[in-house]
Coordinates of C-alpha atoms in Angstrom, one line a residue:
Chain F
X1 CA -15.2 -28.6 96.6
X2 CA -17.9 -27.7 94.2
X3 CA -18.3 -29.6 90.9
X4 CA -19.2 -27.8 87.9
X5 CA -20.1 -29.9 84.7
X6 CA -20.5 -27.9 81.4
X7 CA -22.0 -28.9 78.1
X8 CA -20.5 -32.4 78.4
X9 CA -20.9 -34.9 75.4
X10 CA -19.5 -38.2 75.0
X11 CA -19.9 -40.9 72.7
X12 CA -18.7 -44.6 72.2
X13 CA -18.6 -45.2 68.6
X14 CA -22.4 -44.6 67.5
X15 CA -23.9 -44.9 70.8
X16 CA -24.3 -41.5 72.6
X17 CA -23.6 -41.9 76.4
X18 CA -23.7 -38.5 77.4
X19 CA -25.7 -35.7 75.5
X20 CA -24.8 -32.2 76.8
X21 CA -24.8 -32.6 80.3
X22 CA -24.8 -29.4 82.2
X23 CA -25.0 -29.9 86.4
X24 CA -23.8 -28.1 89.3
X25 CA -22.9 -29.8 92.3
X26 CA -22.6 -27.3 95.5
X27 CA -19.9 -28.1 98.0
X28 CA -20.6 -30.4 100.9
X29 CA -23.6 -32.4 99.8
X30 CA -24.1 -36.2 99.2
X31 CA -25.2 -36.7 95.9
X32 CA -26.8 -39.6 94.0
X33 CA -26.6 -40.2 90.0
X34 CA -29.4 -42.1 89.7
X35 CA -30.8 -44.1 86.5
X36 CA -31.1 -47.5 84.6
X37 CA -28.1 -49.3 83.4
X38 CA -26.9 -47.6 80.0
X39 CA -28.2 -44.0 81.1
X40 CA -24.5 -42.6 81.4
X41 CA -24.0 -42.4 84.9
X42 CA -20.9 -44.1 85.5
X43 CA -19.4 -42.2 82.4
X44 CA -20.2 -39.1 84.1
X45 CA -18.5 -40.1 87.2
X46 CA -15.4 -41.2 85.4
X47 CA -15.2 -38.0 83.6
X48 CA -15.4 -36.1 86.7
X49 CA -12.9 -38.3 88.1
X50 CA -10.8 -37.8 84.9
X51 CA -10.5 -41.5 84.4
X52 CA -12.3 -40.8 81.2
X53 CA -12.4 -37.7 78.8
X54 CA -15.2 -36.0 77.0
X55 CA -15.7 -35.4 73.8
X56 CA -16.8 -31.9 74.2
X57 CA -17.5 -29.8 77.6
X58 CA -15.7 -29.1 80.6
X59 CA -15.2 -30.1 84.2
X60 CA -14.7 -27.4 86.6
X61 CA -13.5 -28.1 90.4
X62 CA -13.5 -25.6 92.7
X63 CA -13.9 -22.7 89.8
X64 CA -10.9 -24.2 88.1
X65 CA -11.3 -25.6 84.8
X66 CA -10.0 -29.4 85.2
X67 CA -10.7 -30.8 82.1
X68 CA -7.1 -31.4 80.9
X69 CA -6.1 -32.5 84.3
X70 CA -4.7 -36.0 84.8
X71 CA -6.9 -38.0 87.2
X72 CA -3.5 -38.1 89.7
X73 CA -3.7 -34.0 89.9
X74 CA -7.6 -33.6 90.4
X75 CA -7.7 -34.5 94.1
X76 CA -10.5 -36.6 93.6
X77 CA -11.2 -40.2 95.8
X78 CA -12.3 -42.8 93.6
X79 CA -14.2 -46.0 94.8
X80 CA -14.6 -48.6 92.5
X81 CA -17.7 -50.9 92.3
X82 CA -15.4 -53.9 92.6
X83 CA -13.1 -52.2 95.3
X84 CA -10.0 -52.4 93.3
X85 CA -8.0 -53.1 96.3
X86 CA -4.3 -54.2 95.6
X87 CA -4.5 -58.0 96.3
X88 CA -0.9 -58.2 97.4
X89 CA -0.7 -55.8 99.7
X90 CA -2.3 -56.1 103.3
X91 CA -5.4 -53.6 104.2
X92 CA -2.9 -51.2 105.9
X93 CA -0.5 -51.1 102.9
X94 CA -3.8 -50.3 100.6
X95 CA -4.6 -47.5 102.8
X96 CA -0.8 -46.2 103.1
X97 CA -0.5 -46.4 99.3
X98 CA -1.9 -42.8 98.3
X99 CA 0.6 -41.5 101.1
X100 CA 3.4 -43.6 100.1
X101 CA 3.5 -42.6 96.3
X102 CA 3.6 -38.9 97.4
X103 CA 6.7 -37.0 95.9
X104 CA 9.6 -37.3 98.5
X105 CA 9.2 -33.6 99.4
X106 CA 5.7 -34.2 100.3
X107 CA 5.9 -37.8 101.6
X108 CA 4.9 -37.8 105.5
X109 CA 7.4 -39.6 107.6
X110 CA 6.6 -43.1 108.4
X111 CA 5.3 -42.3 111.6
X112 CA 2.9 -39.9 110.6
X113 CA 1.7 -42.5 107.8
X114 CA 1.1 -45.1 110.4
X115 CA -0.9 -43.0 112.7
X116 CA -3.1 -41.5 110.0
X117 CA -3.5 -45.1 108.4
X118 CA -4.9 -46.2 111.8
X119 CA -7.2 -43.4 112.2
X120 CA -8.8 -44.0 108.8
X121 CA -9.1 -47.5 110.0
X122 CA -10.7 -46.9 113.1
X123 CA -13.1 -44.5 111.0
X124 CA -14.3 -47.3 109.0
X125 CA -14.2 -49.4 112.1
X126 CA -11.9 -51.8 110.6
X127 CA -8.5 -51.2 112.7
X128 CA -8.4 -54.9 113.7
X129 CA -8.0 -56.1 110.1
X130 CA -4.8 -54.0 109.1
X131 CA -2.9 -57.2 108.6
X132 CA -5.0 -59.0 106.6
X133 CA -5.1 -59.2 102.9
X134 CA -8.0 -58.2 100.7
X135 CA -8.7 -62.0 99.9
X136 CA -9.6 -62.6 103.7
X137 CA -12.1 -59.8 104.0
X138 CA -15.8 -59.8 103.2
X139 CA -17.4 -57.8 100.5
X140 CA -18.5 -54.9 103.0
X141 CA -15.2 -54.8 104.8
X142 CA -13.6 -54.7 101.2
X143 CA -15.9 -51.6 100.5
X144 CA -14.7 -49.9 103.6
X145 CA -11.3 -50.3 103.0
X146 CA -11.2 -48.9 99.6
X147 CA -13.2 -46.0 101.1
X148 CA -10.6 -45.4 103.7
X149 CA -7.8 -45.7 100.8
X150 CA -9.3 -42.8 98.8
X151 CA -10.0 -40.8 102.0
X152 CA -6.1 -41.2 102.9
X153 CA -4.9 -38.6 100.4
X154 CA -7.4 -36.1 101.8
X155 CA -9.4 -35.6 98.5
X156 CA -11.5 -32.7 97.8
X157 CA -14.2 -34.5 96.6
X158 CA -15.3 -38.4 97.1
X159 CA -16.9 -40.6 94.0
X160 CA -18.3 -43.6 94.4
X161 CA -19.3 -46.0 91.6
X162 CA -21.9 -48.3 92.6
X163 CA -20.4 -48.7 96.0
X164 CA -22.8 -51.1 97.4
X165 CA -23.8 -52.7 94.0
X166 CA -21.9 -56.0 94.8
X167 CA -23.2 -56.6 98.5
X168 CA -26.1 -58.5 99.4
X169 CA -29.3 -56.7 100.8
X170 CA -28.5 -56.9 104.7
X171 CA -25.0 -55.4 104.3
X172 CA -26.0 -52.8 101.7
X173 CA -28.3 -51.6 104.0
X174 CA -26.1 -51.3 106.9
X175 CA -23.4 -49.8 104.7
X176 CA -25.8 -47.3 103.3
X177 CA -26.6 -46.1 106.6
X178 CA -23.1 -45.8 107.4
X179 CA -21.9 -43.8 104.5
X180 CA -24.7 -41.4 105.4
X181 CA -23.0 -40.9 108.8
X182 CA -19.7 -40.8 107.8
X183 CA -20.7 -38.1 105.2
X184 CA -22.4 -36.3 108.1
X185 CA -19.2 -36.4 110.4
X186 CA -16.8 -35.4 107.2
X187 CA -18.8 -33.1 104.9
X188 CA -16.6 -34.0 102.1
X189 CA -18.6 -33.2 98.8
X190 CA -19.3 -36.8 97.7
X191 CA -21.2 -38.1 94.4
X192 CA -22.2 -41.8 94.1
X193 CA -23.6 -43.7 91.4
X194 CA -26.6 -45.9 91.7
X195 CA -29.4 -47.6 89.8
X196 CA -31.2 -48.2 92.9
X197 CA -33.7 -45.7 93.5
X198 CA -34.6 -46.8 97.4
X199 CA -30.8 -46.3 97.8
X200 CA -30.6 -42.7 96.4
X201 CA -34.0 -41.7 98.0
X202 CA -32.5 -42.9 101.6
X203 CA -28.8 -41.5 101.4
X204 CA -28.7 -38.8 99.2
X205 CA -29.2 -35.1 99.5
X206 CA -29.9 -34.4 96.2
X207 CA -30.3 -36.8 93.2
X208 CA -29.7 -36.4 89.6
X209 CA -31.7 -38.6 87.8
X210 CA -30.4 -39.7 84.5
X211 CA -32.0 -41.3 81.5
X212 CA -30.2 -42.3 77.7
X213 CA -27.3 -39.7 78.3
X214 CA -29.8 -36.7 79.6
X215 CA -30.6 -35.4 83.0
X216 CA -34.3 -35.9 84.0
X217 CA -34.7 -34.2 86.8
X218 CA -32.5 -32.6 89.9
X219 CA -33.8 -32.2 93.1
X220 CA -34.2 -33.5 96.7
X221 CA -35.3 -37.0 97.3
X222 CA -38.7 -35.6 98.6
X223 CA -39.1 -33.5 95.3
X224 CA -37.9 -36.4 93.3
X225 CA -40.7 -38.6 94.7
X226 CA -43.3 -36.2 95.1
X227 CA -42.8 -34.1 92.1
X228 CA -41.6 -36.0 89.5
X229 CA -41.1 -33.7 86.4
X230 CA -41.2 -36.1 83.6
X231 CA -43.2 -39.3 82.8
X232 CA -39.7 -41.1 82.9
X233 CA -39.0 -39.8 86.3
X234 CA -42.9 -40.8 87.4
X235 CA -42.0 -44.5 86.3
X236 CA -38.4 -45.1 87.4
X237 CA -38.9 -43.7 91.1
X238 CA -41.0 -45.8 93.2
X239 CA -44.1 -47.8 92.5
X240 CA -46.5 -46.5 90.1
X241 CA -49.8 -47.3 88.2
X242 CA -49.8 -46.2 84.5
X243 CA -52.5 -45.8 82.3
X244 CA -52.2 -45.0 78.6
X245 CA -54.9 -43.1 76.6
X246 CA -56.5 -40.3 74.7
X247 CA -58.2 -37.3 76.3
X248 CA -61.8 -37.1 76.1
X249 CA -63.0 -33.9 77.4
X250 CA -62.4 -34.3 81.5
X251 CA -62.0 -38.0 80.9
X252 CA -58.6 -40.1 79.7
X253 CA -60.0 -42.9 77.5
X254 CA -58.0 -46.0 78.5
X255 CA -59.7 -48.7 76.3
X256 CA -63.2 -49.1 76.7
X257 CA -62.9 -47.1 80.3
X258 CA -63.3 -43.4 81.2
X259 CA -60.7 -42.1 83.8
X260 CA -61.5 -38.8 85.1
X261 CA -58.4 -36.4 85.0
X262 CA -59.7 -33.2 86.6
X263 CA -57.3 -30.9 83.9
X264 CA -58.6 -28.3 81.9
X265 CA -55.5 -27.6 79.7
X266 CA -55.5 -30.5 77.6
X267 CA -56.8 -30.6 74.2
X268 CA -59.2 -33.5 73.0
X269 CA -57.6 -36.6 71.1
X270 CA -54.1 -36.0 72.4
X271 CA -52.4 -39.3 73.4
X272 CA -51.4 -39.0 77.2
X273 CA -49.7 -41.5 80.0
X274 CA -51.2 -41.0 83.4
X275 CA -49.6 -42.0 86.6
X276 CA -51.1 -42.2 90.1
X277 CA -49.1 -43.6 93.3
X278 CA -50.7 -46.7 94.9
X279 CA -51.6 -44.7 98.1
X280 CA -53.2 -42.0 95.7
X281 CA -55.4 -44.8 93.7
X282 CA -58.7 -45.7 95.1
X283 CA -60.9 -48.6 94.1
X284 CA -64.7 -48.4 93.5
X285 CA -66.7 -51.6 93.8
X286 CA -68.9 -52.4 91.1
X287 CA -68.4 -52.8 87.0
X288 CA -70.4 -49.8 86.0
X289 CA -69.2 -45.9 86.0
X290 CA -66.2 -44.2 85.7
X291 CA -62.6 -45.6 86.4
X292 CA -60.5 -48.5 84.6
X293 CA -61.9 -51.9 85.0
X294 CA -59.6 -54.5 86.9
X295 CA -59.9 -57.7 88.6
X296 CA -58.4 -58.4 92.4
X297 CA -55.7 -60.5 91.7
X298 CA -54.1 -60.8 95.3
X299 CA -54.6 -59.2 98.7
X300 CA -51.3 -58.6 100.5
X301 CA -51.6 -57.7 104.3
X302 CA -48.1 -56.6 105.3
X303 CA -48.2 -54.5 108.5
X304 CA -50.4 -51.2 108.5
X305 CA -51.0 -51.1 104.9
X306 CA -52.8 -53.6 102.8
X307 CA -51.5 -53.6 99.0
X308 CA -54.0 -54.9 96.6
X309 CA -52.7 -56.3 93.5
X310 CA -55.1 -56.1 90.3
X311 CA -55.1 -57.4 87.1
X312 CA -56.2 -55.0 84.1
X313 CA -59.1 -55.9 82.4
X314 CA -57.7 -55.3 79.0
X315 CA -55.8 -57.6 76.7
X316 CA -52.3 -58.0 77.3
X317 CA -50.1 -55.1 76.1
X318 CA -47.1 -55.9 74.4
X319 CA -47.3 -59.8 75.5
X320 CA -47.4 -58.7 79.3
X321 CA -50.5 -58.3 81.5
X322 CA -50.8 -55.0 83.0
X323 CA -51.1 -55.1 87.1
X324 CA -52.1 -52.0 89.3
X325 CA -51.3 -51.9 92.9
X326 CA -53.7 -49.9 95.4
X327 CA -52.6 -49.4 98.8
X328 CA -55.4 -49.1 101.3
X329 CA -56.1 -48.8 105.2
X330 CA -57.5 -51.4 107.5
X331 CA -60.6 -49.5 107.7
X332 CA -61.1 -48.9 103.9
X333 CA -60.3 -52.6 103.4
X334 CA -63.0 -53.8 105.6
X335 CA -65.5 -51.1 104.3
X336 CA -64.7 -52.2 100.7
X337 CA -64.9 -56.0 101.6
X338 CA -63.0 -57.1 98.7
X339 CA -62.6 -60.7 97.4
X340 CA -60.2 -62.1 95.0
X341 CA -61.3 -62.2 91.6
X342 CA -63.8 -59.7 92.0
X343 CA -64.5 -57.0 89.2
X344 CA -63.8 -53.5 90.5
X345 CA -62.8 -50.2 89.1
X346 CA -59.6 -47.9 90.1
X347 CA -59.3 -44.0 89.6
X348 CA -57.4 -41.5 91.3
X349 CA -57.9 -38.2 92.4
X350 CA -54.0 -37.4 92.1
X351 CA -53.7 -38.3 88.6
X352 CA -50.2 -37.2 86.8
X353 CA -50.6 -36.5 83.0
X354 CA -48.1 -36.3 80.5
X355 CA -48.0 -36.1 76.8
X356 CA -47.3 -39.8 75.3
X357 CA -44.1 -39.6 73.0
X358 CA -44.7 -43.2 72.1
Chain R
X1 CA -5.0 -80.3 104.6
X2 CA -2.5 -83.0 105.1
X3 CA -3.4 -86.5 106.6
X4 CA -6.5 -85.6 108.7
X5 CA -8.7 -88.7 108.8
X6 CA -11.8 -86.3 108.8
X7 CA -14.4 -87.3 106.1
X8 CA -13.6 -85.5 102.7
X9 CA -16.0 -83.9 100.4
X10 CA -13.9 -84.9 97.5
X11 CA -13.7 -88.6 97.3
X12 CA -10.7 -90.8 96.2
X13 CA -7.8 -88.8 97.9
X14 CA -5.8 -92.0 98.5
X15 CA -6.5 -93.1 94.9
X16 CA -5.1 -90.2 93.1
X17 CA -2.5 -89.7 95.7
X18 CA -1.1 -93.2 94.7
X19 CA -1.9 -92.4 91.4
X20 CA 0.3 -89.3 91.2
X21 CA 3.4 -91.0 92.7
X22 CA 3.2 -94.0 90.8
X23 CA 2.9 -92.2 87.4
X24 CA 5.7 -89.9 88.7
X25 CA 7.7 -93.1 89.4
X26 CA 7.1 -94.7 86.2
X27 CA 7.4 -91.7 84.1
X28 CA 9.9 -89.5 85.7
X29 CA 11.9 -90.8 88.6
X30 CA 12.9 -94.4 87.5
X31 CA 14.4 -93.2 84.0
X32 CA 16.5 -90.7 86.1
X33 CA 17.4 -92.9 88.6
X34 CA 19.0 -95.2 85.9
X35 CA 21.2 -92.2 85.0
X36 CA 22.5 -92.1 88.5
X37 CA 22.9 -95.7 89.1
X38 CA 24.9 -96.0 85.6
X39 CA 26.9 -93.2 86.4
X40 CA 27.9 -94.9 89.6
X41 CA 29.0 -98.0 87.7
X42 CA 32.4 -96.3 87.0
X43 CA 33.7 -95.5 90.1
X44 CA 33.7 -91.9 92.3
X45 CA 37.3 -91.5 91.0
X46 CA 36.2 -91.7 87.1
X47 CA 33.0 -89.6 88.0
X48 CA 34.8 -86.8 89.2
X49 CA 37.4 -86.9 86.6
X50 CA 35.0 -86.9 84.0
X51 CA 32.8 -84.2 85.2
X52 CA 35.8 -81.8 86.3
X53 CA 37.5 -82.0 82.5
X54 CA 37.9 -78.8 81.2
X55 CA 35.7 -79.2 78.5
X56 CA 33.2 -80.5 80.6
X57 CA 33.5 -77.5 83.0
X58 CA 33.5 -75.0 79.9
X59 CA 30.4 -76.7 78.7
X60 CA 28.3 -76.5 82.2
X61 CA 29.3 -72.8 82.3
X62 CA 28.2 -72.3 78.8
X63 CA 25.0 -74.3 79.2
X64 CA 23.7 -72.9 82.6
X65 CA 25.2 -69.3 82.0
X66 CA 23.6 -68.9 78.5
X67 CA 20.3 -70.5 79.7
X68 CA 20.1 -68.3 82.7
X69 CA 20.7 -65.2 80.9
X70 CA 18.3 -66.1 77.7
X71 CA 15.3 -66.9 80.5
X72 CA 16.4 -63.4 82.0
X73 CA 16.1 -61.5 78.6
X74 CA 12.7 -63.2 78.0
X75 CA 11.5 -62.2 81.0
X76 CA 12.2 -58.5 80.2
X77 CA 10.9 -58.7 76.3
X78 CA 8.6 -61.4 77.0
X79 CA 6.6 -59.4 79.5
X80 CA 6.7 -56.3 76.7
X81 CA 5.2 -58.5 74.1
X82 CA 2.7 -59.8 76.7
X83 CA 1.9 -56.4 77.7
X84 CA 1.1 -55.3 74.2
X85 CA -1.1 -58.2 73.2
X86 CA -3.1 -57.7 76.0
X87 CA -3.4 -53.9 76.6
X88 CA -3.6 -52.7 73.1
X89 CA -5.7 -53.9 69.9
X90 CA -4.0 -53.3 66.7
X91 CA -4.7 -54.9 63.0
X92 CA -3.2 -58.3 62.9
X93 CA -3.0 -58.7 66.5
X94 CA -4.4 -62.4 66.4
X95 CA -1.5 -63.1 63.8
X96 CA 1.0 -61.9 66.1
X97 CA -0.1 -63.8 68.8
X98 CA -0.3 -66.9 67.0
X99 CA 3.5 -66.2 65.7
X100 CA 4.4 -66.4 69.5
X101 CA 3.6 -69.8 69.5
X102 CA 6.0 -70.9 66.8
X103 CA 9.2 -71.5 68.5
X104 CA 7.1 -74.4 70.4
X105 CA 6.0 -75.8 67.1
X106 CA 9.0 -75.6 64.9
X107 CA 11.2 -78.6 64.9
X108 CA 14.3 -77.4 66.5
X109 CA 16.7 -78.6 64.0
X110 CA 14.8 -76.4 61.5
X111 CA 15.0 -73.4 64.0
X112 CA 19.0 -74.0 64.2
X113 CA 19.5 -73.9 60.4
X114 CA 17.7 -70.9 60.0
X115 CA 19.3 -68.8 62.8
X116 CA 22.4 -70.2 61.5
X117 CA 21.7 -68.8 57.9
X118 CA 20.6 -65.5 59.0
X119 CA 23.2 -64.9 61.9
X120 CA 26.2 -66.2 59.7
X121 CA 28.8 -64.0 58.5
X122 CA 27.3 -63.7 55.0
X123 CA 23.7 -63.8 56.5
X124 CA 20.9 -61.0 56.5
X125 CA 21.7 -60.2 60.1
X126 CA 25.2 -61.5 60.2
X127 CA 26.7 -59.5 57.7
X128 CA 25.5 -56.1 59.2
X129 CA 26.4 -56.9 62.8
X130 CA 29.9 -58.2 61.4
X131 CA 30.3 -54.6 60.1
X132 CA 30.4 -53.5 64.1
X133 CA 32.7 -56.4 65.0
X134 CA 29.7 -58.6 66.3
X135 CA 29.8 -62.3 65.4
X136 CA 27.0 -64.2 66.6
X137 CA 27.2 -67.4 64.8
X138 CA 29.6 -70.2 66.0
X139 CA 30.3 -68.0 69.3
X140 CA 28.7 -68.3 72.8
X141 CA 26.5 -65.2 71.5
X142 CA 24.9 -67.7 69.0
X143 CA 24.0 -70.3 71.6
X144 CA 22.1 -67.4 73.4
X145 CA 20.4 -66.3 70.4
X146 CA 19.1 -69.6 70.0
X147 CA 18.0 -70.0 73.5
X148 CA 16.3 -66.7 73.6
X149 CA 14.3 -68.0 70.4
X150 CA 13.1 -71.0 71.9
X151 CA 12.3 -69.7 75.3
X152 CA 10.3 -66.6 74.3
X153 CA 6.6 -68.2 74.4
X154 CA 7.2 -69.7 77.9
X155 CA 7.2 -66.3 79.0
X156 CA 4.6 -64.6 77.1
X157 CA 2.1 -67.4 77.7
X158 CA 2.5 -67.7 81.5
X159 CA 2.2 -63.9 82.0
X160 CA -0.3 -63.2 79.3
X161 CA -3.3 -64.5 81.3
X162 CA -2.5 -63.0 84.2
X163 CA -2.3 -59.6 82.7
X164 CA -5.7 -60.2 81.2
X165 CA -7.1 -61.3 84.6
X166 CA -5.3 -57.7 86.1
X167 CA -7.9 -55.3 85.5
X168 CA -7.1 -51.7 84.4
X169 CA -9.0 -50.7 87.2
X170 CA -6.2 -51.2 89.6
X171 CA -4.2 -49.0 87.3
X172 CA -7.0 -46.5 87.6
X173 CA -7.2 -46.7 91.4
X174 CA -3.5 -46.3 91.7
X175 CA -3.6 -43.3 89.5
X176 CA -6.6 -41.7 91.7
X177 CA -4.5 -42.0 94.5
X178 CA -1.7 -39.9 92.9
X179 CA 0.6 -42.6 91.8
X180 CA 2.9 -41.9 88.7
X181 CA 2.8 -44.7 85.8
X182 CA 6.3 -45.7 86.9
X183 CA 4.8 -46.1 90.5
X184 CA 2.1 -47.9 89.4
X185 CA 3.9 -50.3 87.5
X186 CA 6.4 -50.9 90.1
X187 CA 3.9 -51.2 93.1
X188 CA 0.8 -52.2 91.6
X189 CA 1.3 -54.4 88.2
X190 CA 4.6 -55.9 88.8
X191 CA 4.1 -57.5 92.0
X192 CA 0.8 -58.9 90.4
X193 CA 2.6 -60.7 87.8
X194 CA 6.1 -61.5 89.8
X195 CA 4.9 -65.2 90.5
X196 CA 4.2 -65.4 86.8
X197 CA 7.1 -64.0 85.6
X198 CA 9.0 -66.7 87.9
X199 CA 7.1 -69.6 86.6
X200 CA 7.8 -68.4 82.9
X201 CA 11.6 -67.9 83.8
X202 CA 11.7 -71.4 85.2
X203 CA 10.1 -73.0 82.4
X204 CA 12.3 -71.0 79.9
X205 CA 15.3 -71.9 82.2
X206 CA 14.7 -75.6 82.0
X207 CA 13.8 -75.9 78.3
X208 CA 16.7 -73.8 77.4
X209 CA 19.2 -76.2 79.5
X210 CA 18.0 -79.2 77.8
X211 CA 17.8 -77.7 74.4
X212 CA 20.1 -79.5 71.9
X213 CA 18.7 -79.2 68.1
X214 CA 18.4 -75.6 67.7
X215 CA 21.9 -74.7 69.2
X216 CA 24.1 -77.2 67.8
X217 CA 24.1 -75.7 64.5
X218 CA 24.7 -72.0 65.5
X219 CA 27.1 -72.6 68.2
X220 CA 29.6 -74.3 66.0
X221 CA 30.7 -76.5 68.8
X222 CA 34.1 -75.2 69.3
X223 CA 35.7 -76.9 72.3
X224 CA 36.3 -74.8 75.4
X225 CA 34.1 -72.1 73.5
X226 CA 30.7 -72.9 72.3
X227 CA 30.0 -76.6 73.1
X228 CA 27.0 -77.1 75.4
X229 CA 26.1 -79.8 77.8
X230 CA 23.7 -82.1 75.7
X231 CA 26.3 -82.0 73.2
X232 CA 29.1 -83.3 75.4
X233 CA 26.9 -86.2 76.5
X234 CA 26.0 -86.9 72.6
X235 CA 29.7 -87.0 72.0
X236 CA 30.6 -89.4 74.9
X237 CA 27.6 -91.3 73.9
X238 CA 29.0 -91.4 70.2
X239 CA 32.2 -92.8 71.7
X240 CA 30.4 -95.9 73.6
X241 CA 31.7 -94.0 77.0
X242 CA 27.9 -94.6 78.6
X243 CA 29.7 -93.9 82.1
X244 CA 31.1 -90.7 81.1
X245 CA 28.0 -89.5 79.5
X246 CA 25.4 -90.4 82.3
X247 CA 28.2 -88.9 84.6
X248 CA 27.8 -85.4 82.9
X249 CA 24.2 -86.0 82.7
X250 CA 23.7 -86.7 86.5
X251 CA 25.7 -83.3 87.5
X252 CA 23.5 -81.4 85.0
X253 CA 20.4 -83.0 86.5
X254 CA 21.4 -82.2 90.0
X255 CA 22.5 -78.3 89.5
X256 CA 18.7 -78.1 87.1
X257 CA 17.0 -79.5 90.2
X258 CA 18.4 -77.3 92.5
X259 CA 18.0 -74.1 90.4
X260 CA 14.3 -75.0 89.7
X261 CA 13.9 -75.5 93.6
X262 CA 15.2 -72.4 94.1
X263 CA 12.8 -70.7 91.6
X264 CA 9.7 -72.5 93.2
X265 CA 11.1 -71.4 96.5
X266 CA 10.9 -68.0 95.5
X267 CA 7.5 -68.2 94.0
X268 CA 5.9 -69.6 97.2
X269 CA 7.9 -67.0 99.2
X270 CA 6.3 -63.9 96.9
X271 CA 2.9 -65.9 96.9
X272 CA 3.3 -66.0 100.7
X273 CA 4.1 -62.4 100.9
X274 CA 1.2 -61.4 98.7
X275 CA -1.4 -63.2 100.6
X276 CA -2.3 -65.6 97.8
X277 CA -1.9 -69.0 100.1
X278 CA -1.6 -67.6 103.5

């Protein structure tokens, strides 16, 4: 089922949770709604599900306006962050719930319910737990049961609210991989909410990046990572070095330092913020010349890549020191011969500049 | 859990068990056993004769019948009250919430007098009701009204925290799976609060059986019609019939104990069925 969101706005009192959101989600994809907490991603998911109603705008499911439909009638499977498994029912009864509450005319016979529940439990690899109660399961198992329960009614679309939010790091990674595999098997249109960029980049076909009730960027994980469209996108996804300053010819003046930017379309004196990924940033020895001055703070060797953490020379901004991170290959590290505490300069050939709104 | 000699993390099992038993004996068991010893003093025949006399039987029927019925009524309406208080916000909610506890705090005689004044034939509610031929004061119905009044807070206060704990997420999950409102209540909400309802029922019932002050005013205490068992006991005491009074009291104790045991059993059963103590 395709999901279309048209001009959705939603406020909670004076707080604008969603500001005129329009979004087209094609069928069959696994989509991540990504953003910091409070960006409106969960509200958007709940509006798509029908658990929350928009102040303005429409939700169109499979080409039909579903805005006034009750969550019961939307045929969406919803998986809650804290699972919301019915505590007084066994795992089996939890999964069977959606089938048992169907109107008598549509309700499958007991034998069919049994078969279907066991098939779903096998799908989530937990058939052996069917007689247990939710309180006897681990977090990861509960999440998988919640998923099986949502799938039991054969929903057109699967919506997951921070599905791995309450799990520890190891289980999280396993479940991520498992969700991806499950999606590749079932091809059901799925949308999941997350604030974890790594999770979104790893699992989703497509990422919708949100901030302050607006969409910042929509794209594949590769696009989102390599071609961030806005300064927010740059800052939110991945590790990044950030420089704020003013344009001076072919340089950005950052404090007392000059950072070459290589662009020609910038007017002198405009405030900009410049970003560079750690692997696109280079270290230059010596104190003079172009680049932003910094001091080597720590050298972290972890596998093939060495990360060099540097402390900005300038005084602390807003009470906290600026750190930079540069990734260097072992060869470069030997060539540079860095030592902790050494004063160096950093610059980048692939600097991305955005007008500074602040 | 029971009597393993394994090392315990929490110390003082022996001490706390000993204290529990000693305290319970001192406060509850010894005074209660005195009732039975006193009742036995008159001999078996006197005992049977006393507790099977028509007036006493009628009072048992009224006391236990009205108490069970009042507790049942409170389960229904107390649940509705608790639901309203937990799920909705409205102006004056705090005030309403405080009002619930009033039957706890009010001296029972005050409650009895005001209920009588209101439900008597010339009272605010008694007058319009009498037009429909319904008499409340000085009838068994009056006993019921008084017992409903004093039992209400027990249900509300036991169910309220459970409802607060029951996240709206469960109802949303049920709805997203296609359940109607009624199905959601019956299959998701109700089973979750049954143990609390049973506890509330047991408390309200126990309180109602022992209630004296608020009932005797509105009951009118007409022999064979509106005499409650506690009144029978007082009446016998006033006639210095200690054996008779303790005989009635001991029957009352045994029946109450059996009923409470049944309710507790029910509660344990629902808890087991819902995996809470499996």
